[in-house]
Amino acid sequence: MDEQQQEQEREWANNPRLDAWISEQRAAFHAHFPPAADDWDFSIESLDRLEALIRRRFSSSEEIRAERDSGPVGAAAWYLGEVHVRTAGAQWQYGAEPDLAAPEHDRPYVTIPYERIDEYPPADDDPAQDGRPLMTPESELRALFLRGPDNHLRDTLAPYHRVRDIEDDAQ
């Protein structure tokens, strides 16, 4: 990754647009997903509860896409991303300015910070590709319906562990 790309990544991880989005979704989360006896704790296990609520509230990927800017979808996307941040050391990324050329792809996502790029080498078949996991929470919410009932939100954390599993197998 060249210096210009690194600078863009730093800007995408720290800008008023991202900060505002995170603040809005954090504030809306409990309004749309009230705490229960087993409060939301950002654990991997809590993703099962979030998934169940999403599957009850929505019936298709199209419904989620239609409500992508609504409170429930944004709040659920924020929570899913926060689990990645808190359990896998990912960081939020979001362009400082809206992408007017491709607004359908202009969504917050999480990835491993550039400083940890060496932990995630590129695949052997594409050495030029950045090997860090990247996850767009809203897309993963839609994927629950596209990939079927055997797809789970907790599975979105697997790419972070893949490298560790490979290293453990090599020892």
GROMACS .gro file of C-alpha atoms in nm:
model
  171
    1MET     CA    1   0.000   0.000   0.000
    2ASP     CA    2   0.151   0.330  -0.097
    3GLU     CA    3   0.170   0.639   0.121
    4GLN     CA    4  -0.133   0.804  -0.045
    5GLN     CA    5  -0.349   0.498   0.026
    6GLN     CA    6  -0.229   0.492   0.387
    7GLU     CA    7  -0.322   0.857   0.429
    8GLN     CA    8  -0.669   0.793   0.284
    9GLU     CA    9  -0.718   0.504   0.525
   10ARG     CA   10  -0.621   0.728   0.819
   11GLU     CA   11  -0.872   0.989   0.698
   12TRP     CA   12  -1.144   0.729   0.653
   13ALA     CA   13  -1.087   0.604   1.010
   14ASN     CA   14  -1.107   0.949   1.166
   15ASN     CA   15  -1.347   1.203   1.020
   16PRO     CA   16  -1.662   1.391   1.123
   17ARG     CA   17  -1.886   1.196   0.885
   18LEU     CA   18  -1.784   0.861   1.041
   19ASP     CA   19  -1.806   1.003   1.393
   20ALA     CA   20  -2.158   1.134   1.328
   21TRP     CA   21  -2.273   0.802   1.181
   22ILE     CA   22  -2.136   0.606   1.478
   23SER     CA   23  -2.294   0.847   1.727
   24GLU     CA   24  -2.634   0.833   1.555
   25GLN     CA   25  -2.639   0.454   1.540
   26ARG     CA   26  -2.515   0.410   1.896
   27ALA     CA   27  -2.790   0.643   2.020
   28ALA     CA   28  -3.056   0.462   1.816
   29PHE     CA   29  -2.951   0.109   1.904
   30HIS     CA   30  -3.140   0.059   2.232
   31ALA     CA   31  -3.450   0.227   2.091
   32HIS     CA   32  -3.468  -0.042   1.823
   33PHE     CA   33  -3.314  -0.331   2.019
   34PRO     CA   34  -3.410  -0.283   2.385
   35PRO     CA   35  -3.190  -0.443   2.647
   36ALA     CA   36  -3.313  -0.768   2.797
   37ALA     CA   37  -3.198  -0.966   3.097
   38ASP     CA   38  -2.882  -1.056   2.902
   39ASP     CA   39  -2.789  -0.702   2.804
   40TRP     CA   40  -2.606  -0.627   2.479
   41ASP     CA   41  -2.240  -0.684   2.567
   42PHE     CA   42  -2.069  -0.680   2.223
   43SER     CA   43  -1.979  -1.047   2.257
   44ILE     CA   44  -1.976  -1.291   1.968
   45GLU     CA   45  -2.267  -1.470   2.137
   46SER     CA   46  -2.475  -1.151   2.131
   47LEU     CA   47  -2.466  -1.164   1.750
   48ASP     CA   48  -2.696  -1.468   1.767
   49ARG     CA   49  -2.954  -1.258   1.946
   50LEU     CA   50  -2.915  -0.971   1.698
   51GLU     CA   51  -2.949  -1.215   1.409
   52ALA     CA   52  -3.269  -1.361   1.552
   53LEU     CA   53  -3.418  -1.013   1.587
   54ILE     CA   54  -3.318  -0.920   1.231
   55ARG     CA   55  -3.468  -1.241   1.091
   56ARG     CA   56  -3.794  -1.172   1.278
   57ARG     CA   57  -3.812  -0.806   1.176
   58PHE     CA   58  -3.720  -0.850   0.809
   59SER     CA   59  -3.804  -1.120   0.558
   60SER     CA   60  -3.565  -1.045   0.272
   61SER     CA   61  -3.249  -0.876   0.160
   62GLU     CA   62  -3.461  -0.633  -0.038
   63GLU     CA   63  -3.642  -0.518   0.277
   64ILE     CA   64  -3.312  -0.445   0.446
   65ARG     CA   65  -3.184  -0.261   0.139
   66ALA     CA   66  -3.505  -0.054   0.125
   67GLU     CA   67  -3.459   0.044   0.489
   68ARG     CA   68  -3.080   0.075   0.479
   69ASP     CA   69  -3.096   0.428   0.613
   70SER     CA   70  -3.363   0.351   0.871
   71GLY     CA   71  -3.297   0.327   1.241
   72PRO     CA   72  -3.316  -0.052   1.280
   73VAL     CA   73  -3.085  -0.135   0.989
   74GLY     CA   74  -2.828   0.131   1.072
   75ALA     CA   75  -2.834   0.045   1.442
   76ALA     CA   76  -2.795  -0.329   1.374
   77ALA     CA   77  -2.512  -0.258   1.128
   78TRP     CA   78  -2.338  -0.042   1.390
   79TYR     CA   79  -2.366  -0.315   1.654
   80LEU     CA   80  -2.231  -0.583   1.420
   81GLY     CA   81  -1.936  -0.361   1.329
   82GLU     CA   82  -1.872  -0.276   1.694
   83VAL     CA   83  -1.847  -0.646   1.777
   84HIS     CA   84  -1.572  -0.668   1.513
   85VAL     CA   85  -1.399  -0.363   1.660
   86ARG     CA   86  -1.416  -0.488   2.016
   87THR     CA   87  -1.345  -0.859   1.963
   88ALA     CA   88  -1.111  -0.862   1.660
   89GLY     CA   89  -0.937  -0.526   1.682
   90ALA     CA   90  -1.094  -0.392   1.362
   91GLN     CA   91  -1.153  -0.023   1.302
   92TRP     CA   92  -1.433   0.165   1.133
   93GLN     CA   93  -1.377   0.320   0.790
   94TYR     CA   94  -1.607   0.560   0.602
   95GLY     CA   95  -1.527   0.818   0.340
   96ALA     CA   96  -1.505   1.172   0.470
   97GLU     CA   97  -1.723   1.282   0.177
   98PRO     CA   98  -2.017   1.098   0.019
   99ASP     CA   99  -1.935   0.897  -0.292
  100LEU     CA  100  -2.176   1.053  -0.538
  101ALA     CA  101  -2.056   0.831  -0.823
  102ALA     CA  102  -2.150   0.511  -0.639
  103PRO     CA  103  -2.387   0.595  -0.352
  104GLU     CA  104  -2.505   0.233  -0.325
  105HIS     CA  105  -2.152   0.135  -0.216
  106ASP     CA  106  -2.097   0.433   0.014
  107ARG     CA  107  -2.139   0.250   0.347
  108PRO     CA  108  -1.931   0.230   0.665
  109TYR     CA  109  -1.719  -0.082   0.697
  110VAL     CA  110  -1.465  -0.235   0.934
  111THR     CA  111  -1.119  -0.369   0.864
  112ILE     CA  112  -0.793  -0.431   1.044
  113PRO     CA  113  -0.585  -0.112   1.086
  114TYR     CA  114  -0.301  -0.070   0.841
  115GLU     CA  115  -0.048  -0.097   1.125
  116ARG     CA  116  -0.142  -0.467   1.152
  117ILE     CA  117  -0.131  -0.547   0.778
  118ASP     CA  118   0.154  -0.796   0.828
  119GLU     CA  119  -0.076  -1.018   1.036
  120TYR     CA  120  -0.294  -1.076   0.729
  121PRO     CA  121  -0.081  -1.164   0.428
  122PRO     CA  122  -0.239  -1.170   0.083
  123ALA     CA  123  -0.362  -1.495  -0.066
  124ASP     CA  124  -0.104  -1.693  -0.264
  125ASP     CA  125  -0.311  -1.659  -0.580
  126ASP     CA  126  -0.316  -1.276  -0.560
  127PRO     CA  127  -0.007  -1.140  -0.384
  128ALA     CA  128  -0.094  -0.781  -0.480
  129GLN     CA  129  -0.422  -0.796  -0.290
  130ASP     CA  130  -0.445  -0.664   0.067
  131GLY     CA  131  -0.507  -0.968   0.290
  132ARG     CA  132  -0.683  -0.789   0.574
  133PRO     CA  133  -1.046  -0.883   0.638
  134LEU     CA  134  -1.298  -0.618   0.538
  135MET     CA  135  -1.664  -0.637   0.637
  136THR     CA  136  -1.953  -0.406   0.549
  137PRO     CA  137  -2.210  -0.467   0.825
  138GLU     CA  138  -2.515  -0.367   0.624
  139SER     CA  139  -2.417  -0.609   0.347
  140GLU     CA  140  -2.381  -0.888   0.600
  141LEU     CA  141  -2.730  -0.817   0.734
  142ARG     CA  142  -2.867  -0.855   0.380
  143ALA     CA  143  -2.657  -1.169   0.330
  144LEU     CA  144  -2.851  -1.342   0.608
  145PHE     CA  145  -3.132  -1.379   0.356
  146LEU     CA  146  -2.920  -1.424   0.044
  147ARG     CA  147  -2.701  -1.703   0.180
  148GLY     CA  148  -2.975  -1.888   0.364
  149PRO     CA  149  -3.043  -2.012   0.716
  150ASP     CA  150  -2.698  -2.167   0.762
  151ASN     CA  151  -2.536  -1.823   0.731
  152HIS     CA  152  -2.490  -1.648   1.067
  153LEU     CA  153  -2.363  -1.308   1.178
  154ARG     CA  154  -2.102  -1.475   1.400
  155ASP     CA  155  -1.951  -1.621   1.082
  156THR     CA  156  -1.843  -1.272   0.978
  157LEU     CA  157  -1.564  -1.297   1.236
  158ALA     CA  158  -1.408  -1.607   1.077
  159PRO     CA  159  -1.166  -1.417   0.846
  160TYR     CA  160  -0.990  -1.265   1.148
  161HIS     CA  161  -0.922  -1.610   1.289
  162ARG     CA  162  -0.830  -1.780   0.961
  163VAL     CA  163  -0.474  -1.649   0.977
  164ARG     CA  164  -0.437  -1.750   1.341
  165ASP     CA  165  -0.571  -2.100   1.262
  166ILE     CA  166  -0.322  -2.140   0.976
  167GLU     CA  167  -0.036  -2.028   1.203
  168ASP     CA  168  -0.150  -2.267   1.479
  169ASP     CA  169  -0.164  -2.557   1.229
  170ALA     CA  170   0.190  -2.481   1.112
  171GLN     CA  171   0.332  -2.513   1.464
   0.00000   0.00000   0.00000
